[in-house]
Structures are given as structure tokens and as C-alpha cells.
Coordinates of C-alpha atoms (C1' of nucleotides) in Angstrom, one line a residue:
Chain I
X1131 CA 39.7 30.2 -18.9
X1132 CA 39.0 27.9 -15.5
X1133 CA 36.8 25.3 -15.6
X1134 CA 35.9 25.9 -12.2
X1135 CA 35.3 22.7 -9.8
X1136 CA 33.1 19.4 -11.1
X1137 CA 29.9 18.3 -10.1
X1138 CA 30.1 15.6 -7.6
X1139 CA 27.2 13.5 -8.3
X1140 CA 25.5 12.0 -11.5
X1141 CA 22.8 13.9 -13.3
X1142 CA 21.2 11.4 -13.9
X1143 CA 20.7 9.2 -10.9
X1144 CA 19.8 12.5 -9.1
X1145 CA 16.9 13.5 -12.0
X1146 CA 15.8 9.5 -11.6
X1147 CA 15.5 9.8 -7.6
X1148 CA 14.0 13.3 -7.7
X1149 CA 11.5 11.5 -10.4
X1150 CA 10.6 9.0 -7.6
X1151 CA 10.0 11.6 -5.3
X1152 CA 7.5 13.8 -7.7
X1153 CA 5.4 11.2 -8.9
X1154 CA 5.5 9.2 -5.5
X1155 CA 3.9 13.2 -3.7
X1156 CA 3.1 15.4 -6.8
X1157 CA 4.6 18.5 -7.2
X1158 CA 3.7 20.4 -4.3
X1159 CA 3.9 17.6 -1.9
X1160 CA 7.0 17.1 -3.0
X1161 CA 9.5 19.2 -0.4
X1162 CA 12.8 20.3 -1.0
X1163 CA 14.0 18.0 2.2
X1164 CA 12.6 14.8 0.7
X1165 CA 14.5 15.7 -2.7
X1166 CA 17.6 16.3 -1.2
X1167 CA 17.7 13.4 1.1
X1168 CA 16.5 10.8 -2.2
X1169 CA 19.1 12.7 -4.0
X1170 CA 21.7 13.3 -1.4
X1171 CA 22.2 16.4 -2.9
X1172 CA 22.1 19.3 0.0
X1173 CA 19.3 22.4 -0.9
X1174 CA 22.4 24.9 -2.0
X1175 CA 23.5 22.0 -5.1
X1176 CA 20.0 21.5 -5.9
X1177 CA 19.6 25.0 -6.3
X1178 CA 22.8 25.9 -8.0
X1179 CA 22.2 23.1 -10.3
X1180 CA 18.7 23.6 -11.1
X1181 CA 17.9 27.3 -9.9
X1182 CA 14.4 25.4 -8.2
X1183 CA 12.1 23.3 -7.5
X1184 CA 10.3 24.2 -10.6
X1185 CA 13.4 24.1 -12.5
X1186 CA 14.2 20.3 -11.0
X1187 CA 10.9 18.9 -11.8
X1188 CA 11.2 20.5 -15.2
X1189 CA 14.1 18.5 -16.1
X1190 CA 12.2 15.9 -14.0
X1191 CA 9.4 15.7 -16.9
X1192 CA 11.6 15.3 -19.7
X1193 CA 13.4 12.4 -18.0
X1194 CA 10.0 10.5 -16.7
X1195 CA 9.0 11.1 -20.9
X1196 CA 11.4 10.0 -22.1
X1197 CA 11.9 6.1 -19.8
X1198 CA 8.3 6.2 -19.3
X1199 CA 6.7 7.2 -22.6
X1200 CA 8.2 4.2 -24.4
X1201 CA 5.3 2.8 -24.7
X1202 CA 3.7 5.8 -26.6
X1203 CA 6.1 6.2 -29.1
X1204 CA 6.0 2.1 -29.4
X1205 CA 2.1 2.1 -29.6
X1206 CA 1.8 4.0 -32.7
X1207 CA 3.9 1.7 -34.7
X1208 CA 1.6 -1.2 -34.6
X1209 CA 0.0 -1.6 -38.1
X1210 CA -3.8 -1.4 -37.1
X1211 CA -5.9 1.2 -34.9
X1212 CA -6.8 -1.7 -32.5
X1213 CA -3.3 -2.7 -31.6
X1214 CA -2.1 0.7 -32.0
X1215 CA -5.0 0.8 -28.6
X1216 CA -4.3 -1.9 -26.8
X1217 CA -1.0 -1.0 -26.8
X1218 CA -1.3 2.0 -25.5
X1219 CA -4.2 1.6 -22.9
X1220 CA -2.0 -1.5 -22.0
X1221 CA 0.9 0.4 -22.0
X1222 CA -0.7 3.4 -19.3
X1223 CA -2.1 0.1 -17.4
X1224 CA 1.4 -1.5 -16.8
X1225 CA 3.2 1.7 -16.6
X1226 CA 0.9 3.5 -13.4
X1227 CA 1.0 -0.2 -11.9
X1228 CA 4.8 -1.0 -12.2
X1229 CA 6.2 -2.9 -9.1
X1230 CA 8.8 -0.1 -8.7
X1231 CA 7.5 3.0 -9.5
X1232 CA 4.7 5.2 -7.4
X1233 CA 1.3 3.8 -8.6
X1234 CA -0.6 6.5 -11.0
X1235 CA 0.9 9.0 -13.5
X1236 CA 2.6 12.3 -13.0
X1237 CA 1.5 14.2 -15.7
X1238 CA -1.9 13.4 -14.1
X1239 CA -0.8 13.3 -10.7
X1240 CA 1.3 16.7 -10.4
X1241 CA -1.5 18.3 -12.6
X1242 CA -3.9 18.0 -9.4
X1243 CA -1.7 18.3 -6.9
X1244 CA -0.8 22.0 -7.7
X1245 CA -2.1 24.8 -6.0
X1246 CA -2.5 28.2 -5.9
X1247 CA 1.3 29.2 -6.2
X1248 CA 2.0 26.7 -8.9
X1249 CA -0.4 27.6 -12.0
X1250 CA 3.0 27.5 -14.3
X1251 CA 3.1 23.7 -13.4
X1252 CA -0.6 23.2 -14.1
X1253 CA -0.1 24.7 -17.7
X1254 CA 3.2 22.5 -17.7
X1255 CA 1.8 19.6 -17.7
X1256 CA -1.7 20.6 -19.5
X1257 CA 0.4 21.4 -22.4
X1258 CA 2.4 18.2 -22.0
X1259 CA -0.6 16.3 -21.8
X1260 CA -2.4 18.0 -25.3
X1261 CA 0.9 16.9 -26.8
X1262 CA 1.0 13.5 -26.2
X1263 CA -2.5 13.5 -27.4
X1264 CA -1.7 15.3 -30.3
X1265 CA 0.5 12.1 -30.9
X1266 CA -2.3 10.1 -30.9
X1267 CA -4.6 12.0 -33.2
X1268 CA -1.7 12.3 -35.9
X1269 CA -1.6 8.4 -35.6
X1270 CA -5.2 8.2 -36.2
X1271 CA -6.0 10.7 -39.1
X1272 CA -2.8 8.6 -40.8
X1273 CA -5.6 6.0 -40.0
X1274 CA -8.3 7.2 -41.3
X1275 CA -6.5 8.0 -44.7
X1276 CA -5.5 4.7 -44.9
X1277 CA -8.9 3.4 -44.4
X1278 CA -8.7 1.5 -41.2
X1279 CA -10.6 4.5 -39.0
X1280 CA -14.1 5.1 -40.6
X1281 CA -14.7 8.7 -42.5
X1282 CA -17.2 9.3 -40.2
X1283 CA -15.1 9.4 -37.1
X1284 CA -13.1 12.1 -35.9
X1285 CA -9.4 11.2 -34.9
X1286 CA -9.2 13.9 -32.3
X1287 CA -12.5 12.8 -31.1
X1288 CA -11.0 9.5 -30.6
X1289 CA -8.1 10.3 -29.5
X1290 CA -9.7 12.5 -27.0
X1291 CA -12.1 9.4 -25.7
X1292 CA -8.9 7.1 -25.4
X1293 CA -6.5 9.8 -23.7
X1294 CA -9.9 10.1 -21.5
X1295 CA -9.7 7.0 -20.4
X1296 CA -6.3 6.7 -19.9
X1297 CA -6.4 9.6 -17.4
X1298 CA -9.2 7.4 -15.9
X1299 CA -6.8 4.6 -15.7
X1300 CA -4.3 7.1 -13.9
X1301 CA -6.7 8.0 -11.3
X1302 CA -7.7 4.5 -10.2
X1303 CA -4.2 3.8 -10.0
X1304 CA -3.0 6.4 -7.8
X1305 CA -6.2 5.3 -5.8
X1306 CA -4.8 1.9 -5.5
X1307 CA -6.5 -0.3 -7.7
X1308 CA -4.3 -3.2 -8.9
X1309 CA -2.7 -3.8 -12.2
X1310 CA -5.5 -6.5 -12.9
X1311 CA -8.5 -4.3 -12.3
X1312 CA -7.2 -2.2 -14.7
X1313 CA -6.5 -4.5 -17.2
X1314 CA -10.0 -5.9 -17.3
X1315 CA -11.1 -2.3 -17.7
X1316 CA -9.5 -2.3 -21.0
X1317 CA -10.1 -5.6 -22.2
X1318 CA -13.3 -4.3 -22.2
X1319 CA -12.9 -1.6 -23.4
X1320 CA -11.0 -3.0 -26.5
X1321 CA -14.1 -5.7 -26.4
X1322 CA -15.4 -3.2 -29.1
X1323 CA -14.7 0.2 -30.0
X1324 CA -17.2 2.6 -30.3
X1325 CA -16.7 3.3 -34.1
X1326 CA -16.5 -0.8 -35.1
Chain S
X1375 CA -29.3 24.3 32.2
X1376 CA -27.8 27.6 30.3
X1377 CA -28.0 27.2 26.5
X1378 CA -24.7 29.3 25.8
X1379 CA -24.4 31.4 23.1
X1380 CA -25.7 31.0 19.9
X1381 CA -23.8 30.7 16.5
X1382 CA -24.0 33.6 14.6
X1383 CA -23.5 32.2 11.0
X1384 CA -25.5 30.0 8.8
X1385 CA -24.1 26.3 8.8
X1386 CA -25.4 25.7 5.4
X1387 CA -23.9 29.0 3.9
X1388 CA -20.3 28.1 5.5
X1389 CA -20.2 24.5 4.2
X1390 CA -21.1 26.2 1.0
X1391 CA -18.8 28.6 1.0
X1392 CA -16.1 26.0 2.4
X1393 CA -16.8 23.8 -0.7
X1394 CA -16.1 26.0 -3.5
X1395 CA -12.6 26.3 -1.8
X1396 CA -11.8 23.1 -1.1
X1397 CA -13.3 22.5 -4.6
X1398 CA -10.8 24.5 -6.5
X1399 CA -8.0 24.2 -4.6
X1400 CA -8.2 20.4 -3.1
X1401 CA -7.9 19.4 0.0
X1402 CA -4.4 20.5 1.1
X1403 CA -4.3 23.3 -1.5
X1404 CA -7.2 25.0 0.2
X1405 CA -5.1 26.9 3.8
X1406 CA -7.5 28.0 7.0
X1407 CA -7.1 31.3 5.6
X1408 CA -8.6 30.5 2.7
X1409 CA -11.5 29.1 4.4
X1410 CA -11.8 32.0 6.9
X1411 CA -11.8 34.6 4.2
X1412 CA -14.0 32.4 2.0
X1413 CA -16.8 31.7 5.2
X1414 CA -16.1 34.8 6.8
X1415 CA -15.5 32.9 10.4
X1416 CA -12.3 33.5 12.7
X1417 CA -9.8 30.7 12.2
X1418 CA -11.3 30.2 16.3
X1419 CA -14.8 29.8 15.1
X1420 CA -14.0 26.8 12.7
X1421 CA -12.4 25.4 15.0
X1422 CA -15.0 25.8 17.7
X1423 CA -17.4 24.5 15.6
X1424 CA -15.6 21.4 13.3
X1425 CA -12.5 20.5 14.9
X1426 CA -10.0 21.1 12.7
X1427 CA -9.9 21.6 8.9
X1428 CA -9.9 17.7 8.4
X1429 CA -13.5 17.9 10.5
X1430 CA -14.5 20.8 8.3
X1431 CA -14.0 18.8 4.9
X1432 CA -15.8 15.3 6.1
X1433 CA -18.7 17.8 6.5
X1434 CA -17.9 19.8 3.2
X1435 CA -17.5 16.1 1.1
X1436 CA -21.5 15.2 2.4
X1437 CA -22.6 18.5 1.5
X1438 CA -21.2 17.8 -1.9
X1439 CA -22.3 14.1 -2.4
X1440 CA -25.8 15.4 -1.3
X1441 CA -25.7 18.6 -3.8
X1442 CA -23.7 16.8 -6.8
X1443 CA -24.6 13.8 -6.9
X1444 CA -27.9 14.3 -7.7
X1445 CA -27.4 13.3 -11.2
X1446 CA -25.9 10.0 -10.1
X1447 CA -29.4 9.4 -8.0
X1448 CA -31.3 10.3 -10.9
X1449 CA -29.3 8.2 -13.3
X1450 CA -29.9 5.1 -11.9
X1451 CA -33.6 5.6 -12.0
X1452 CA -33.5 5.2 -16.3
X1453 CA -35.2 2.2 -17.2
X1454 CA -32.4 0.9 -19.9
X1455 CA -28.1 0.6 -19.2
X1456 CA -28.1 2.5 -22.1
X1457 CA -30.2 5.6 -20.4
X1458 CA -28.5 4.5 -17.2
X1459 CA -24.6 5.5 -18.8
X1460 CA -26.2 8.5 -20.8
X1461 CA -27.6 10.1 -17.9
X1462 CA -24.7 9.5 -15.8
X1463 CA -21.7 10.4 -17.8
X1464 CA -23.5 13.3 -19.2
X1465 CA -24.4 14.2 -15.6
X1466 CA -20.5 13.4 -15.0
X1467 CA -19.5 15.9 -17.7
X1468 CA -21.7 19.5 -16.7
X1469 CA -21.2 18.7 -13.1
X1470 CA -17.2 18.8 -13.7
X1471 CA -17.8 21.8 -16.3
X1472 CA -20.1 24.1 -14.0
X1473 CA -20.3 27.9 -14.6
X1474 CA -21.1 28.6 -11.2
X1475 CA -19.1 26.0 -9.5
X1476 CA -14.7 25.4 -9.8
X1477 CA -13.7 22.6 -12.9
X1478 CA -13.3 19.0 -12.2
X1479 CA -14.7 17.0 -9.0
X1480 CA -13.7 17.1 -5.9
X1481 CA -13.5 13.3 -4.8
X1482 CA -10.8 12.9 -7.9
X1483 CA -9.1 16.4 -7.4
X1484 CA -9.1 16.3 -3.3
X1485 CA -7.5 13.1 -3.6
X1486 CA -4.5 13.2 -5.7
X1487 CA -3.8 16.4 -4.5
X1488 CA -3.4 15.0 -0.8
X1489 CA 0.1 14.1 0.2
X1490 CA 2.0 12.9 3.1
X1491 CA 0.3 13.9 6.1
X1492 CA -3.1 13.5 4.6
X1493 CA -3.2 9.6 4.1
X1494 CA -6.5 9.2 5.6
X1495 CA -7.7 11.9 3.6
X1496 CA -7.3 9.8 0.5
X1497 CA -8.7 7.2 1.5
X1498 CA -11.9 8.5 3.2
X1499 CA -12.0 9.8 -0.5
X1500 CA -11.0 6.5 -1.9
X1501 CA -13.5 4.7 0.0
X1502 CA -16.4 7.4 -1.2
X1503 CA -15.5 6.8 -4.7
X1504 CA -15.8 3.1 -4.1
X1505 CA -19.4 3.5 -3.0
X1506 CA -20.0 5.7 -5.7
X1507 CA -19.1 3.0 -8.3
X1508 CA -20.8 0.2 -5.7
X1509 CA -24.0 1.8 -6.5
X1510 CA -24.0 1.7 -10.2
X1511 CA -22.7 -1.9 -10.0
X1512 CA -25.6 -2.7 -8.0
X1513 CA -28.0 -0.9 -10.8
X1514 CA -26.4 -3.3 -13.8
X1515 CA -26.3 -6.1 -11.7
X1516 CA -30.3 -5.7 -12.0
X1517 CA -30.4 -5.2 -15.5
X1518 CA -27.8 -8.0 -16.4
X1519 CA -30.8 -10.0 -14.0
X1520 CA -33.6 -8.3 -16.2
X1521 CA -31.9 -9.0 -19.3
X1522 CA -30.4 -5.6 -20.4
X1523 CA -27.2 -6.2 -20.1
X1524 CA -25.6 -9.6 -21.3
X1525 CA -24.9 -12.2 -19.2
X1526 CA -21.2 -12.6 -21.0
X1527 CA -21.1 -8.7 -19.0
X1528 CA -19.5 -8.7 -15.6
X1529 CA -21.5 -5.9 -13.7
X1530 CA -18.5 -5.1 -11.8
X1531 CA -16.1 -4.5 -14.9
X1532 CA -19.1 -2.5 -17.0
X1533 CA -18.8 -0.1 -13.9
X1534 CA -15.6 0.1 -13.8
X1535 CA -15.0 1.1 -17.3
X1536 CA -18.0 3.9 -17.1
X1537 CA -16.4 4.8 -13.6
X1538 CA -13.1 5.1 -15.7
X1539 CA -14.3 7.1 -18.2
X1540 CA -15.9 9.1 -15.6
X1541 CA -12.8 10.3 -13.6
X1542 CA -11.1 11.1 -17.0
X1543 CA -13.7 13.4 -17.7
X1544 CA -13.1 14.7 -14.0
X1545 CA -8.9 15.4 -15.0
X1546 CA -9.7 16.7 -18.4
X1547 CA -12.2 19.2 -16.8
X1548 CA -9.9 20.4 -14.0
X1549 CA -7.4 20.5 -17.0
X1550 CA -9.3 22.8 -18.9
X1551 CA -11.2 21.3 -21.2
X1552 CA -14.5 22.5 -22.0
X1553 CA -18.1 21.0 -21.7
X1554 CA -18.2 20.5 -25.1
X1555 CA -15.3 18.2 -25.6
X1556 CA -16.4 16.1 -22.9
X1557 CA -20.1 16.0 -24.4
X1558 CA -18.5 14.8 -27.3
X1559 CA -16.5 12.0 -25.7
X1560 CA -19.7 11.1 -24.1
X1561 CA -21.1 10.9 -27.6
X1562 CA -18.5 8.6 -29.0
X1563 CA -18.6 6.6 -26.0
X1564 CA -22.4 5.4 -26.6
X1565 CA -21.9 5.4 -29.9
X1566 CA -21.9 2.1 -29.5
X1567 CA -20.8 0.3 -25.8
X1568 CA -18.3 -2.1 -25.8
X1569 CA -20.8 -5.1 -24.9
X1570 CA -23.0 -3.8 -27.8
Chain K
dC1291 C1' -29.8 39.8 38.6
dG1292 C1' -26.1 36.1 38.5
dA1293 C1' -24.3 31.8 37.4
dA1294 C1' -23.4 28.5 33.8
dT1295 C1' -22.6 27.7 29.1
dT1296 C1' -21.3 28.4 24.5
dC1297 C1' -19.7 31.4 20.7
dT1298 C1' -16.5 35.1 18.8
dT1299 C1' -12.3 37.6 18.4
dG1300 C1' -7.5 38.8 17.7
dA1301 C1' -3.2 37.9 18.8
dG1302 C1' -0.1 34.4 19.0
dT1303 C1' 2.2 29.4 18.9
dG1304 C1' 5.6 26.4 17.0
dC1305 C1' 6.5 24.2 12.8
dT1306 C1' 7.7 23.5 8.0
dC1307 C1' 8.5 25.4 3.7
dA1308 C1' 11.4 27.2 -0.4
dT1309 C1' 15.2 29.7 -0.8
dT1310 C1' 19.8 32.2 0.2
dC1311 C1' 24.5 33.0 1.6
dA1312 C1' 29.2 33.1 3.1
dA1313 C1' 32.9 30.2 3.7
dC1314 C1' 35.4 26.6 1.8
dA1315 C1' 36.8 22.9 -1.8
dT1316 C1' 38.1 21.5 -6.2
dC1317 C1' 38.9 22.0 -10.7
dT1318 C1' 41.3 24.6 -15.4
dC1319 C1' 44.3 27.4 -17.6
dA1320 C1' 48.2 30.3 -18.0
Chain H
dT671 C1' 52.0 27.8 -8.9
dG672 C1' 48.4 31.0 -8.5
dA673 C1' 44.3 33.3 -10.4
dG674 C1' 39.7 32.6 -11.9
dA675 C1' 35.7 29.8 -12.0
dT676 C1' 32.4 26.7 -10.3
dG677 C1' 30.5 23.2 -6.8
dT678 C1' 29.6 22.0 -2.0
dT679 C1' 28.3 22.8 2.7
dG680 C1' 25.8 24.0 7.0
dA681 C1' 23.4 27.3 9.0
dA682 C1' 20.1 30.8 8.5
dT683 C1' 16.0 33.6 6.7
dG684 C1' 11.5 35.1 6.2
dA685 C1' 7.0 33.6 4.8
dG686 C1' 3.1 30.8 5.4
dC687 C1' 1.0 27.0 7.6
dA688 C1' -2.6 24.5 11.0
dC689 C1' -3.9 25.3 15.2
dT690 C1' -4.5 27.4 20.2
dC691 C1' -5.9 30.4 23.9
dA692 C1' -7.4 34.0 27.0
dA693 C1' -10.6 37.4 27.2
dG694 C1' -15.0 39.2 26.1
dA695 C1' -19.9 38.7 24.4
dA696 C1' -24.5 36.6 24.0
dT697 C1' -27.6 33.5 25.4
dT698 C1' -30.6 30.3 29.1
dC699 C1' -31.9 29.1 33.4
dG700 C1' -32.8 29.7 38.5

DNA sequence: CGAATTCTTGAGTGCTCATTCAACATCTCA
DNA sequence: TGAGATGTTGAATGAGCACTCAAGAATTCG
């Protein structure tokens, strides 16, 4: 029953050029002419293939998850809280630093850079946010019942203290501050925990 | 020499009325119309009397360090580091968590919500926030000199973790979160500090 | 009073934004 | 091959933006 005509370009490269755009601006100073000249993609194909701009950076989130979460989801497989830490406060350090990517985060980044008209976005990314710290307090209760998290701390309490500083981390480096600085910032940080 | 016509508004009351605008909505989130409706002057009058909305929010950013701030100024007056971070990130967490006044801080929210045209925005803001942390570097460099803070402790990096800490309280405020779940990060974080 | 000066006002400037649309192009299937 | 379906294109639309300006109003000084 007709096919109709295929898409000219590649999903993906567009989502992945789109990505630099939003986390390079945030999501409002992000325009629909900077996407479609990154993308090459004219407004009409952006909007027939993603209905909007919120639509776009939608599909824009899952994609900077999933390549730039990696380090998340690798984090939590270390065997002990500590390295289950480093490599994670590590892990935002590198990833708002990296040589070819925007410096900061964009779950942090978009979050504040939405406005008035954009309060779906803001609850977006909130919710995005609470989830990836809800993957952090899962890892840490496992902790705790193993013994390697004291009974008399609170995994969402530390998760929330770790995912506070990360967000700090996020800050300073969409402020500018270099890869190094940050890294000192958690070497200290991992110098001692508050619960050891 | 013919004095002109007087103002008819009350500086202080504008720049008041300016903040909690620019507050909420960040710098380039906040639109003249906001600020008109907010201060009650003609988009004229603002202009006759700061220049232009970038003029407006230099003023609006020392009315804020002066009425904010305060805690900062009072923190470094503790006599221990200890009493010093307390005070401070405390002061950190109900300034960001206001019931009077919008969630989050301005110098965090104004500047990642400031895109393209607005570079010098960021870094007037970027260059604020690096005083801010200059003046609580300057306070532990005393106490590492009085012996209150290890010698092993770089001054500079002991800031920059509590200044850390203190912007992720900042994002987690404008995100939502409540004053008690950033008293309770503030908690865990002197539990015990990481060169304790 | 009248001249000089400064503020206020309301209407308007040109620009940029997200979004739309009609015409055309390219595919599938019968 | 032709009908149906979808993608692409370039131009256009209306809304909202920071900012301006001419005219009028309130003051001080001579």
C-alpha cells in the first residue's frame, strides 16, 4: 500500500548534530536555524520528522543517554561503594570536559536554560535527572545490604550528596573550568567520604 | 543650571522588583516586558535610566550580592573551618530554597541560561562567582596558617569542593528540591569533611 | 515667567523566532 | 505504468523580542 518516498538523511547523524547544538546553547538557545544548518536538514524535514523542537530534543535526550551515560551504567558495576564513586564523579568529570563535546551537561544545562514557555522541558529533564539518581540509590541500598555502606547511612541521602556534587561539577564546567580543576575537586572529595 | 525632572519611582523598589524576575526567569528568560510589568516603568523609562536590559541586570546582580550574600559575609566570620562550611552551605541551602524569593541562585541560574548573544553575560557572572569562591579561599588560607585546616589541604581545592557542593545545591533548588533535602546533604556533608 | 534640563509615555522600529504550507520529488504496490 | 503515500524545498506567517523616538510633563534656575 505505497511506501511513499525515503528519508534522505541518517537519523542518526542528524540526532548526533542536533545533540551538539542543545548542549553546546541549551534548549531555548538552541534555534531552529542553528539545527537545521548542523543538521542540514531544512525547518519543513525537521518538522515533518520530529513534529518540533521539543519533539527533536526529545529524541535528542535519549541519544545523549544513551553515548554519554556509559559511564553510569559502568560505575555501578565496580564491586565497592568507593570505586562505584570515583567512577562516576570521574566519569561526570571527563564527560562535561571532553575535547569534543560542549563543556557542562545538558540535563543540567537545558534544565536552566528554559524559560517561561518551556516548563514541559524543565520537568523533562527534572524527571530524567531523579532517574539517574534513582540508579544510584538502588546501587547503594544493594550496598548497604551487603555491608559495605554503614546501617546508619541513608543510600538516597548519599546518593543525593554525590548527584549534588555532580551537578556542581556540571556548573563549573559549563563555566569553564578545566578538566583538572575538576578532577582535584574529586580527589578530594574521594580523599574521604563522609560516612568512612 | 536647570535640574530637569525628577524620577518618579523608587530605585531601590525597581532593582527589587527587577531581581525577582531576572531571578526566576534568568537573564535571557526574563523579556523587557517582563521587567516593565514587574517595575511598573515604560520600556522608555528603563531605558532612560539603565541603558539597556544588560545595564539593568549589572545593577540588579549588586543588589543581589549585597542582599544575598549576607550569609557568605557572615560565614566567614566563624572562628573554626568547620563553623566556616556550616554556616555557609547552610546559608547556601535557605537562600536557594526562599519562600519569599524564586528557587536556585541567580549567579548559577543567569548564567547557564545565557546563550549566544549574551557571552559577556556569562562571564561577568563567571568572574562574580570566581570572587565569591576567592573570598572563602582567602578565609582557609588563614586557618590552614592558624592550624585549622591541615597543611596536607590545599586552600584553593577545599574551596572548590565546598564551592562545588554549593552550586549543586543551587541546580537541585531551581530543580525543585526542597530545603529539607538540601539541609540534609549539608548534614552528610559535615558529617565528617574529606580532610577530617 | 521662560529657558534649559531631565523624566515619562505610548506608539512604533526592525529583527528573529518557531512553525506552516503548497508545490514538487521519490518511493511502493498493484 | 499510474495511483497513493511520504519526504523535501523555499518562501511565507504571525508572534514576540530588545530597543527607539517624538511629544508632553515636571522640575530648577535666571
Amino acid at each position: 500500500m505505497a511506501m511513499g518516498r525515503p528519508r534522505e538523511f541518517d537519523l542518526d547523524r542528524v540526532l548526533g548534530c542536533a545533540l551538539d547544538v542543545f548542549w553546546a546553547k541549551g534548549y531555548e538557545g538552541a534555534t531552529m536555524a542553528d539545527l537545521s544548518a548542523a543538521t542540514g536538514l531544512k525547518p519543513g524535514s525537521v518538522y515533518a520528522a520530529f513534529g518540533s523542537k521539543a519533539g527533536l530534543f526529545t529524541q535528542v535526550l535519549d541519544r545523549y543517554e544513551d553515548s554519554v551515560f556509559t559511564y553510569a551504567r559502568d560505575a555501578i558495576q565496580e564491586p565497592t561503594v568507593r570505586q562505584v564513586i570515583r567512577h562516576w564523579l570521574e566519569g561526570v568529570a571527563r564527560a562535561t570536559t571532553g575535547p569534543d563535546t560542549p563543556p557542562g551537561c545538558l540535563l543540567v544545562h537545558g534544565a536552566l536554560a528554559a524559560g517561561d514557555g518551556a516548563a514541559s522541558i524543565r520537568a523533562e529533564l527534572a524527571g530524567r535527572r531523579e532517574r539517574g539518581e534513582q540508579f544510584l540509590v538502588a546501587r547503594l541500598e544493594r550496598a548497604r545490604a551487603e555491608g559495605d555502606l554503614p546501617d546508619t547511612v541513608d543510600p538516597r541521602a548519599a546518593a543525593g550528596y554525590i548527584f549534588a556534587l555532580s551537578s556542581g561539577l556540571a556548573v563549573e564546567a559549563a563555566g569553564g573550568a578545566d578538566r583538572e580543576r575538576l578532577l582535584r575537586t574529586v580527589e578530594l572529595t574521594l580523599h574521604r567520604l563522609p560516612w568512612e
